[in-house]
Amino acid sequence: MTFAELPYAAAWRHHQARTGFEVVHFRRTGVGVQVAGCTTAVQDGVPWTVEYLLDLDGDWTTRRAAVAGRSPAGPRSTVLEAVGEGRWLVDGLPAPDLDGCLDVDLECSVMTNALPVHRLGLGVGRRASAPAAFVAAVGLGVDRLEQSYTRLHDDGPHQQYHYKSPASDFSCQLVFDPAGLVLDYPGSAVRHL
């Protein structure tokens, strides 16, 4: 599957689950894509800000994620580094509970749903598991998140996927644009730019 060229930047307005805004900038590198983003939001009465820099290889597998946040709990930062097929270091220490994860899923970010969609390149009707290293917005704790994506159909230039996260008993239908970026994440965010 091929996607349209990435825009220079994209933005989402977060709503319902939290109120806020996310802005990202994309840059092609010699080996893949670098994504620099920031989300500021208020969720359950708690204000927070998270900045992130993701280094992705040519097939959109995450190689490194540097995440910094600020909330009432104070400033935090964490770095996740891939050290071989599906193995990770978190702040320099082995994280065997993340074995097999190829993506990072940031709670603060709608954009990170694009990572498995690009990496998997699913055909219509195909489903795949995509466990991810999940980074919480407040405190930046890192846990394993089991999730799956099923490509449903195309609606003109847009692709429809069914997303499921069994641990939280959550599922929804996601709409992606031709560049493979989320347009609508029900109950969470809509594309603004």
Coordinates of N, CA and C in Angstrom, one line a residue:
M1 N 0.8 -1.2 0.0 CA 0.0 0.0 0.0 C 0.9 1.2 0.0
T2 N 0.5 2.2 -0.8 CA 1.2 3.5 -0.8 C 0.4 4.6 -0.3
F3 N 1.0 5.5 0.4 CA 0.3 6.7 0.9 C 0.7 7.9 0.2
A4 N -0.1 9.0 0.2 CA 0.3 10.3 -0.3 C 1.4 10.9 0.5
E5 N 2.1 11.8 -0.1 CA 3.2 12.5 0.6 C 2.6 13.2 1.9
L6 N 3.5 13.1 2.9 CA 3.1 13.7 4.2 C 3.1 15.2 4.1
P7 N 2.2 15.9 4.7 CA 2.2 17.4 4.8 C 3.4 17.8 5.6
Y8 N 3.7 19.1 5.6 CA 4.8 19.6 6.4 C 4.3 19.6 7.9
A9 N 3.0 19.8 8.1 CA 2.5 19.8 9.5 C 1.1 19.4 9.5
A10 N 0.6 19.0 10.7 CA -0.8 18.6 10.8 C -1.2 19.0 12.3
A11 N -2.5 19.2 12.5 CA -3.0 19.6 13.8 C -4.4 19.0 14.0
W12 N -4.6 18.7 15.3 CA -5.9 18.1 15.7 C -6.4 18.9 16.9
R13 N -7.7 19.0 16.9 CA -8.4 19.6 18.1 C -9.0 18.4 18.9
H14 N -8.5 18.3 20.2 CA -8.9 17.3 21.1 C -10.2 17.7 21.7
H15 N -11.2 16.8 21.9 CA -12.5 17.2 22.5 C -13.0 15.9 23.2
Q16 N -14.0 16.1 24.0 CA -14.7 15.1 24.7 C -13.8 14.5 25.8
A17 N -12.9 13.6 25.4 CA -12.1 12.9 26.4 C -11.2 14.0 27.1
R18 N -10.8 15.0 26.4 CA -10.0 16.1 26.9 C -10.2 17.3 26.0
T19 N -9.8 18.4 26.5 CA -9.9 19.6 25.7 C -8.5 20.1 25.4
G20 N -8.1 20.3 24.1 CA -6.8 20.7 23.8 C -6.5 20.7 22.4
F21 N -5.2 20.8 22.1 CA -4.7 20.9 20.7 C -3.4 20.1 20.6
E22 N -3.2 19.5 19.4 CA -2.0 18.8 19.1 C -1.5 19.3 17.7
V23 N -0.2 19.6 17.7 CA 0.4 20.0 16.4 C 1.7 19.2 16.2
V24 N 1.8 18.7 15.0 CA 3.0 17.9 14.6 C 3.7 18.5 13.4
H25 N 5.0 18.3 13.3 CA 5.7 18.6 12.1 C 6.5 17.3 11.6
F26 N 6.4 17.1 10.3 CA 7.1 15.9 9.8 C 8.3 16.3 9.0
R27 N 9.3 15.5 9.1 CA 10.6 15.7 8.3 C 11.1 14.4 7.8
R28 N 11.3 14.3 6.5 CA 11.9 13.1 5.9 C 13.4 13.1 6.3
T29 N 13.9 12.0 6.6 CA 15.3 11.8 6.9 C 15.9 10.9 5.9
G30 N 17.2 10.6 6.0 CA 17.9 9.7 5.1 C 17.4 8.2 5.3
V31 N 16.8 8.0 6.5 CA 16.4 6.6 6.8 C 14.9 6.4 7.1
G32 N 14.2 7.5 7.1 CA 12.8 7.4 7.4 C 12.1 8.8 7.7
V33 N 11.4 8.9 8.8 CA 10.6 10.1 9.1 C 10.9 10.5 10.5
Q34 N 11.0 11.8 10.8 CA 11.0 12.3 12.1 C 9.8 13.1 12.4
V35 N 9.1 12.9 13.5 CA 7.9 13.5 13.8 C 8.1 14.3 15.1
A36 N 7.9 15.6 15.1 CA 8.1 16.5 16.3 C 6.7 17.0 16.6
G37 N 6.2 16.7 17.8 CA 4.8 17.1 18.2 C 4.7 17.7 19.6
C38 N 3.6 18.3 19.8 CA 3.3 18.9 21.1 C 1.8 18.9 21.3
T39 N 1.3 18.4 22.5 CA -0.1 18.5 22.8 C -0.2 19.2 24.1
T40 N -1.2 20.2 24.2 CA -1.5 20.8 25.4 C -3.0 20.5 25.6
A41 N -3.3 20.2 26.9 CA -4.7 19.8 27.1 C -5.1 19.9 28.6
V42 N -6.4 19.8 28.8 CA -7.0 19.7 30.1 C -7.8 18.4 30.1
Q43 N -7.5 17.5 31.0 CA -8.3 16.2 31.0 C -8.7 15.9 32.5
D44 N -9.9 15.7 32.7 CA -10.4 15.5 34.1 C -10.0 16.6 35.1
G45 N -9.9 17.8 34.6 CA -9.6 18.9 35.4 C -8.1 19.1 35.6
V46 N -7.2 18.3 35.0 CA -5.8 18.3 35.1 C -5.2 18.9 33.8
P47 N -4.5 20.0 33.9 CA -3.8 20.5 32.7 C -2.4 19.9 32.5
W48 N -2.1 19.6 31.3 CA -0.8 19.0 31.0 C -0.3 19.4 29.6
T49 N 1.0 19.3 29.4 CA 1.6 19.5 28.1 C 2.6 18.4 27.9
V50 N 2.6 17.8 26.7 CA 3.6 16.8 26.3 C 4.2 17.2 25.0
E51 N 5.5 17.2 24.9 CA 6.3 17.3 23.7 C 6.9 16.0 23.3
Y52 N 7.0 15.7 22.1 CA 7.6 14.4 21.7 C 8.4 14.6 20.4
L53 N 9.4 13.7 20.2 CA 10.2 13.6 19.0 C 10.3 12.1 18.7
L54 N 9.8 11.7 17.6 CA 9.8 10.3 17.2 C 10.7 10.1 16.0
D55 N 11.6 9.1 16.1 CA 12.4 8.7 14.9 C 11.9 7.4 14.4
L56 N 11.4 7.4 13.1 CA 10.8 6.2 12.5 C 11.7 5.8 11.4
D57 N 11.8 4.5 11.1 CA 12.6 4.0 10.0 C 11.7 4.1 8.7
G58 N 12.2 3.5 7.6 CA 11.5 3.6 6.4 C 10.2 3.0 6.3
D59 N 9.9 2.0 7.2 CA 8.6 1.3 7.2 C 7.7 1.8 8.4
W60 N 8.1 2.9 9.0 CA 7.4 3.5 10.1 C 7.5 2.8 11.4
T61 N 8.5 1.9 11.5 CA 8.7 1.2 12.8 C 9.5 2.3 13.7
T62 N 9.0 2.4 15.0 CA 9.6 3.4 15.8 C 11.0 2.9 16.3
R63 N 12.0 3.8 16.1 CA 13.4 3.5 16.5 C 13.7 4.2 17.8
R64 N 13.1 5.4 18.0 CA 13.4 6.2 19.2 C 12.3 7.1 19.5
A65 N 11.9 7.3 20.8 CA 10.9 8.3 21.1 C 11.4 9.0 22.4
A66 N 11.6 10.3 22.2 CA 11.9 11.2 23.4 C 10.7 12.0 23.7
V67 N 10.2 11.9 25.0 CA 9.0 12.5 25.4 C 9.2 13.3 26.7
A68 N 8.7 14.5 26.7 CA 8.8 15.4 27.9 C 7.5 16.0 28.2
G69 N 7.1 16.0 29.5 CA 5.8 16.5 29.8 C 5.9 17.3 31.1
R70 N 4.8 18.1 31.3 CA 4.6 18.9 32.5 C 3.2 18.8 32.9
S71 N 3.0 18.6 34.2 CA 1.6 18.5 34.7 C 1.7 19.0 36.2
P72 N 0.6 19.0 36.9 CA 0.7 19.3 38.4 C 1.7 18.4 39.1
A73 N 2.0 17.3 38.6 CA 3.0 16.4 39.3 C 4.4 16.8 39.0
G74 N 4.6 17.8 38.1 CA 5.9 18.4 37.9 C 6.4 17.9 36.5
P75 N 7.6 18.4 36.1 CA 8.2 18.0 34.8 C 8.6 16.5 34.8
R76 N 8.5 15.9 33.7 CA 8.9 14.5 33.5 C 9.5 14.3 32.1
S77 N 10.4 13.4 31.9 CA 10.8 13.0 30.6 C 11.2 11.5 30.6
T78 N 11.1 11.0 29.4 CA 11.4 9.6 29.2 C 11.9 9.4 27.8
V79 N 12.8 8.4 27.6 CA 13.3 8.1 26.3 C 13.1 6.6 26.0
L80 N 12.5 6.2 25.0 CA 12.3 4.8 24.6 C 13.2 4.6 23.3
E81 N 14.0 3.5 23.4 CA 14.9 3.2 22.3 C 14.7 1.7 21.9
A82 N 14.5 1.5 20.6 CA 14.4 0.1 20.0 C 15.8 -0.4 19.9
V83 N 16.0 -1.6 20.4 CA 17.3 -2.3 20.4 C 17.3 -3.7 19.8
G84 N 16.7 -3.7 18.6 CA 16.5 -5.0 17.9 C 15.1 -5.2 17.7
E85 N 14.8 -6.3 17.0 CA 13.4 -6.5 16.6 C 12.4 -6.7 17.8
G86 N 11.7 -5.6 18.1 CA 10.7 -5.6 19.1 C 11.2 -5.6 20.5
R87 N 12.5 -5.2 20.8 CA 13.0 -5.1 22.1 C 13.3 -3.6 22.4
W88 N 13.2 -3.2 23.7 CA 13.2 -1.8 24.0 C 14.1 -1.5 25.3
L89 N 14.7 -0.3 25.3 CA 15.2 0.3 26.5 C 14.3 1.5 26.8
V90 N 14.0 1.6 28.1 CA 13.3 2.8 28.6 C 14.2 3.5 29.6
D91 N 14.6 4.7 29.2 CA 15.5 5.4 30.0 C 16.8 4.6 30.3
G92 N 17.2 3.9 29.2 CA 18.5 3.2 29.3 C 18.4 1.8 29.9
L93 N 17.3 1.4 30.4 CA 17.1 0.1 31.1 C 16.2 -0.8 30.2
P94 N 16.6 -2.1 30.2 CA 15.8 -3.1 29.4 C 14.3 -3.1 29.9
A95 N 13.4 -3.2 29.0 CA 12.0 -3.3 29.3 C 11.4 -4.5 28.6
P96 N 11.6 -5.7 29.2 CA 11.2 -6.9 28.6 C 9.6 -7.1 28.4
D97 N 8.9 -6.3 29.2 CA 7.4 -6.4 29.1 C 7.0 -5.7 27.8
L98 N 7.8 -5.0 27.1 CA 7.5 -4.4 25.8 C 8.0 -5.2 24.6
D99 N 8.6 -6.4 24.9 CA 9.0 -7.3 23.8 C 7.9 -7.5 22.8
G100 N 8.3 -7.3 21.5 CA 7.3 -7.6 20.4 C 6.6 -6.3 20.0
C101 N 6.7 -5.2 20.7 CA 6.1 -3.9 20.3 C 7.0 -3.3 19.2
L102 N 6.4 -2.8 18.2 CA 7.1 -2.1 17.1 C 6.8 -0.6 17.0
D103 N 5.7 -0.3 17.8 CA 5.2 1.1 17.8 C 5.2 1.7 19.2
V104 N 5.2 3.0 19.2 CA 5.0 3.8 20.4 C 3.6 4.4 20.3
D105 N 2.8 4.3 21.3 CA 1.5 4.9 21.3 C 1.5 5.9 22.4
L106 N 1.4 7.2 22.1 CA 1.4 8.3 23.1 C -0.1 8.6 23.4
E107 N -0.4 8.5 24.7 CA -1.8 8.8 25.1 C -2.2 10.3 24.7
C108 N -1.2 11.1 24.7 CA -1.4 12.5 24.3 C -1.7 12.8 22.9
S109 N -1.4 11.8 22.0 CA -1.3 12.0 20.6 C -2.3 11.1 19.8
V110 N -3.0 11.8 18.9 CA -3.8 11.1 17.9 C -2.9 10.6 16.7
M111 N -1.9 11.4 16.5 CA -1.0 11.1 15.4 C -0.4 9.7 15.5
T112 N -0.1 9.2 16.7 CA 0.6 7.9 16.8 C -0.2 6.8 16.3
N113 N -1.5 7.0 16.0 CA -2.3 5.9 15.4 C -1.9 5.7 14.0
A114 N -1.2 6.7 13.4 CA -0.7 6.5 12.0 C 0.5 5.5 11.9
L115 N 1.2 5.3 13.0 CA 2.4 4.5 12.9 C 2.1 3.0 12.5
P116 N 1.2 2.3 13.2 CA 0.9 1.0 12.7 C 0.2 0.9 11.4
V117 N -0.7 1.9 11.1 CA -1.4 1.9 9.8 C -0.3 2.0 8.7
H118 N 0.7 2.9 8.8 CA 1.7 2.9 7.8 C 2.6 1.7 7.8
R119 N 3.0 1.2 8.9 CA 3.9 0.1 9.0 C 3.2 -1.2 8.5
L120 N 1.9 -1.4 8.8 CA 1.3 -2.7 8.4 C 0.8 -2.7 7.0
G121 N 0.4 -1.6 6.4 CA 0.0 -1.5 5.0 C -1.1 -2.5 4.7
L122 N -2.1 -2.6 5.6 CA -3.2 -3.6 5.5 C -4.0 -3.4 4.2
G123 N -4.4 -4.5 3.6 CA -5.4 -4.5 2.5 C -6.8 -4.5 3.1
V124 N -7.8 -4.1 2.3 CA -9.2 -4.1 2.8 C -9.5 -5.5 3.3
G125 N -10.1 -5.5 4.5 CA -10.6 -6.7 5.1 C -9.5 -7.4 5.9
R126 N -8.3 -6.9 6.0 CA -7.2 -7.5 6.7 C -7.2 -6.9 8.1
R127 N -6.8 -7.8 9.1 CA -6.6 -7.4 10.5 C -5.3 -7.8 11.0
A128 N -4.7 -6.9 11.9 CA -3.4 -7.3 12.5 C -3.3 -6.8 13.9
S129 N -2.6 -7.5 14.7 CA -2.3 -7.1 16.1 C -1.2 -6.1 16.0
A130 N -1.2 -5.1 16.8 CA -0.2 -4.0 16.8 C 0.1 -3.6 18.3
P131 N 0.7 -4.5 19.1 CA 1.0 -4.1 20.5 C 2.0 -2.9 20.4
A132 N 1.8 -2.0 21.4 CA 2.6 -0.8 21.4 C 3.1 -0.5 22.8
A133 N 4.2 0.2 22.8 CA 4.7 0.8 24.1 C 3.9 2.1 24.3
F134 N 3.0 2.0 25.3 CA 2.1 3.1 25.6 C 2.7 4.0 26.7
V135 N 2.7 5.4 26.3 CA 3.2 6.4 27.3 C 2.1 7.2 27.7
A136 N 1.8 7.2 29.1 CA 0.8 8.0 29.6 C 1.1 9.5 29.5
A137 N 0.0 10.3 29.4 CA 0.1 11.8 29.2 C 0.6 12.4 30.5
V138 N 0.1 12.0 31.6 CA 0.5 12.5 32.9 C 1.4 11.6 33.6
G139 N 2.6 12.0 33.9 CA 3.6 11.1 34.5 C 4.5 10.4 33.6
L140 N 4.1 10.2 32.3 CA 4.8 9.5 31.3 C 5.2 8.1 31.6
G141 N 4.4 7.4 32.4 CA 4.6 6.0 32.7 C 4.5 5.2 31.4
V142 N 5.3 4.1 31.3 CA 5.3 3.3 30.0 C 4.8 1.9 30.3
D143 N 3.8 1.4 29.6 CA 3.3 0.1 29.7 C 3.0 -0.5 28.4
R144 N 2.8 -1.7 28.3 CA 2.4 -2.4 27.1 C 0.9 -2.2 26.8
L145 N 0.6 -2.0 25.6 CA -0.8 -1.8 25.2 C -1.1 -2.8 24.0
E146 N -2.0 -3.7 24.3 CA -2.4 -4.6 23.2 C -3.5 -3.9 22.4
Q147 N -3.4 -4.0 21.1 CA -4.3 -3.3 20.2 C -4.3 -4.0 18.9
S148 N -5.4 -3.7 18.1 CA -5.4 -4.3 16.7 C -6.1 -3.3 15.8
Y149 N -5.8 -3.4 14.5 CA -6.4 -2.6 13.5 C -6.9 -3.5 12.4
T150 N -8.1 -3.2 11.9 CA -8.7 -3.9 10.8 C -9.1 -2.9 9.8
R151 N -8.6 -3.0 8.6 CA -8.9 -2.1 7.5 C -10.3 -2.5 6.9
L152 N -11.2 -1.6 7.1 CA -12.6 -1.9 6.7 C -12.9 -1.6 5.2
H153 N -12.7 -0.4 4.8 CA -13.0 0.0 3.4 C -12.5 1.4 3.1
D154 N -12.5 1.8 1.9 CA -12.1 3.1 1.5 C -13.4 3.9 1.2
D155 N -13.4 5.1 1.6 CA -14.6 6.0 1.3 C -14.0 7.2 0.5
G156 N -14.0 7.0 -0.8 CA -13.3 7.9 -1.6 C -11.8 7.9 -1.3
P157 N -11.2 9.0 -1.1 CA -9.7 9.0 -0.8 C -9.4 8.6 0.7
H158 N -10.4 8.4 1.5 CA -10.2 8.2 2.9 C -10.3 6.7 3.2
Q159 N -9.5 6.2 4.2 CA -9.5 4.8 4.6 C -10.1 4.7 6.0
Q160 N -10.9 3.6 6.1 CA -11.6 3.4 7.4 C -11.0 2.2 8.0
Y161 N -10.7 2.3 9.3 CA -10.2 1.2 10.1 C -11.0 1.0 11.4
H162 N -11.1 -0.3 11.8 CA -11.6 -0.6 13.1 C -10.5 -0.7 14.1
Y163 N -10.5 0.1 15.2 CA -9.4 0.0 16.2 C -10.0 -0.7 17.4
K164 N -9.2 -1.5 18.0 CA -9.6 -2.2 19.2 C -8.5 -2.3 20.2
S165 N -8.8 -2.0 21.5 CA -7.9 -2.2 22.6 C -8.6 -3.0 23.7
P166 N -8.3 -4.3 23.7 CA -9.0 -5.2 24.6 C -8.9 -4.8 26.1
A167 N -7.7 -4.4 26.6 CA -7.5 -4.1 28.0 C -8.4 -3.0 28.5
S168 N -8.7 -2.0 27.7 CA -9.7 -1.0 28.1 C -11.1 -1.2 27.6
D169 N -11.3 -2.4 26.9 CA -12.6 -2.7 26.3 C -13.1 -1.5 25.5
F170 N -12.1 -1.0 24.6 CA -12.5 0.1 23.8 C -12.3 -0.2 22.3
S171 N -13.2 0.2 21.5 CA -13.1 0.1 20.1 C -13.8 1.2 19.4
C172 N -13.4 1.6 18.2 CA -14.0 2.6 17.4 C -13.6 2.5 16.0
Q173 N -14.2 3.3 15.1 CA -13.8 3.4 13.7 C -13.0 4.6 13.5
L174 N -11.8 4.5 12.9 CA -11.0 5.6 12.7 C -11.0 5.9 11.2
V175 N -10.9 7.2 10.8 CA -10.9 7.6 9.4 C -9.5 8.3 9.2
F176 N -8.8 7.8 8.2 CA -7.5 8.3 7.8 C -7.5 9.0 6.4
D177 N -6.7 10.0 6.3 CA -6.6 10.7 5.0 C -5.7 9.9 4.0
P178 N -5.5 10.4 2.8 CA -4.6 9.7 1.9 C -3.1 9.6 2.3
A179 N -2.7 10.5 3.2 CA -1.3 10.4 3.7 C -1.2 9.5 4.9
G180 N -2.3 8.9 5.3 CA -2.3 7.9 6.4 C -2.3 8.6 7.8
L181 N -2.9 9.8 7.9 CA -3.1 10.5 9.1 C -4.5 10.5 9.6
V182 N -4.8 10.4 10.8 CA -6.1 10.3 11.4 C -6.9 11.7 11.1
L183 N -8.1 11.5 10.5 CA -9.0 12.7 10.3 C -10.0 12.8 11.5
D184 N -10.5 11.6 11.9 CA -11.5 11.6 13.0 C -11.2 10.4 13.9
Y185 N -11.1 10.8 15.2 CA -11.0 9.7 16.2 C -12.1 10.0 17.2
P186 N -13.2 9.2 17.0 CA -14.4 9.5 17.8 C -14.2 9.6 19.3
G187 N -14.7 10.7 19.8 CA -14.6 10.9 21.3 C -13.3 11.4 21.7
S188 N -12.4 11.7 20.8 CA -11.0 12.1 21.1 C -10.6 13.3 20.4
A189 N -10.6 13.3 19.0 CA -10.0 14.4 18.3 C -10.5 14.4 16.8
V190 N -10.4 15.6 16.2 CA -10.7 15.7 14.8 C -9.5 16.6 14.2
R191 N -9.2 16.3 13.0 CA -8.2 17.0 12.3 C -8.6 18.4 12.0
H192 N -7.7 19.3 12.3 CA -7.9 20.7 12.2 C -7.2 21.3 11.0
L193 N -6.0 20.7 10.7 CA -5.2 21.2 9.6 C -4.5 20.0 8.9

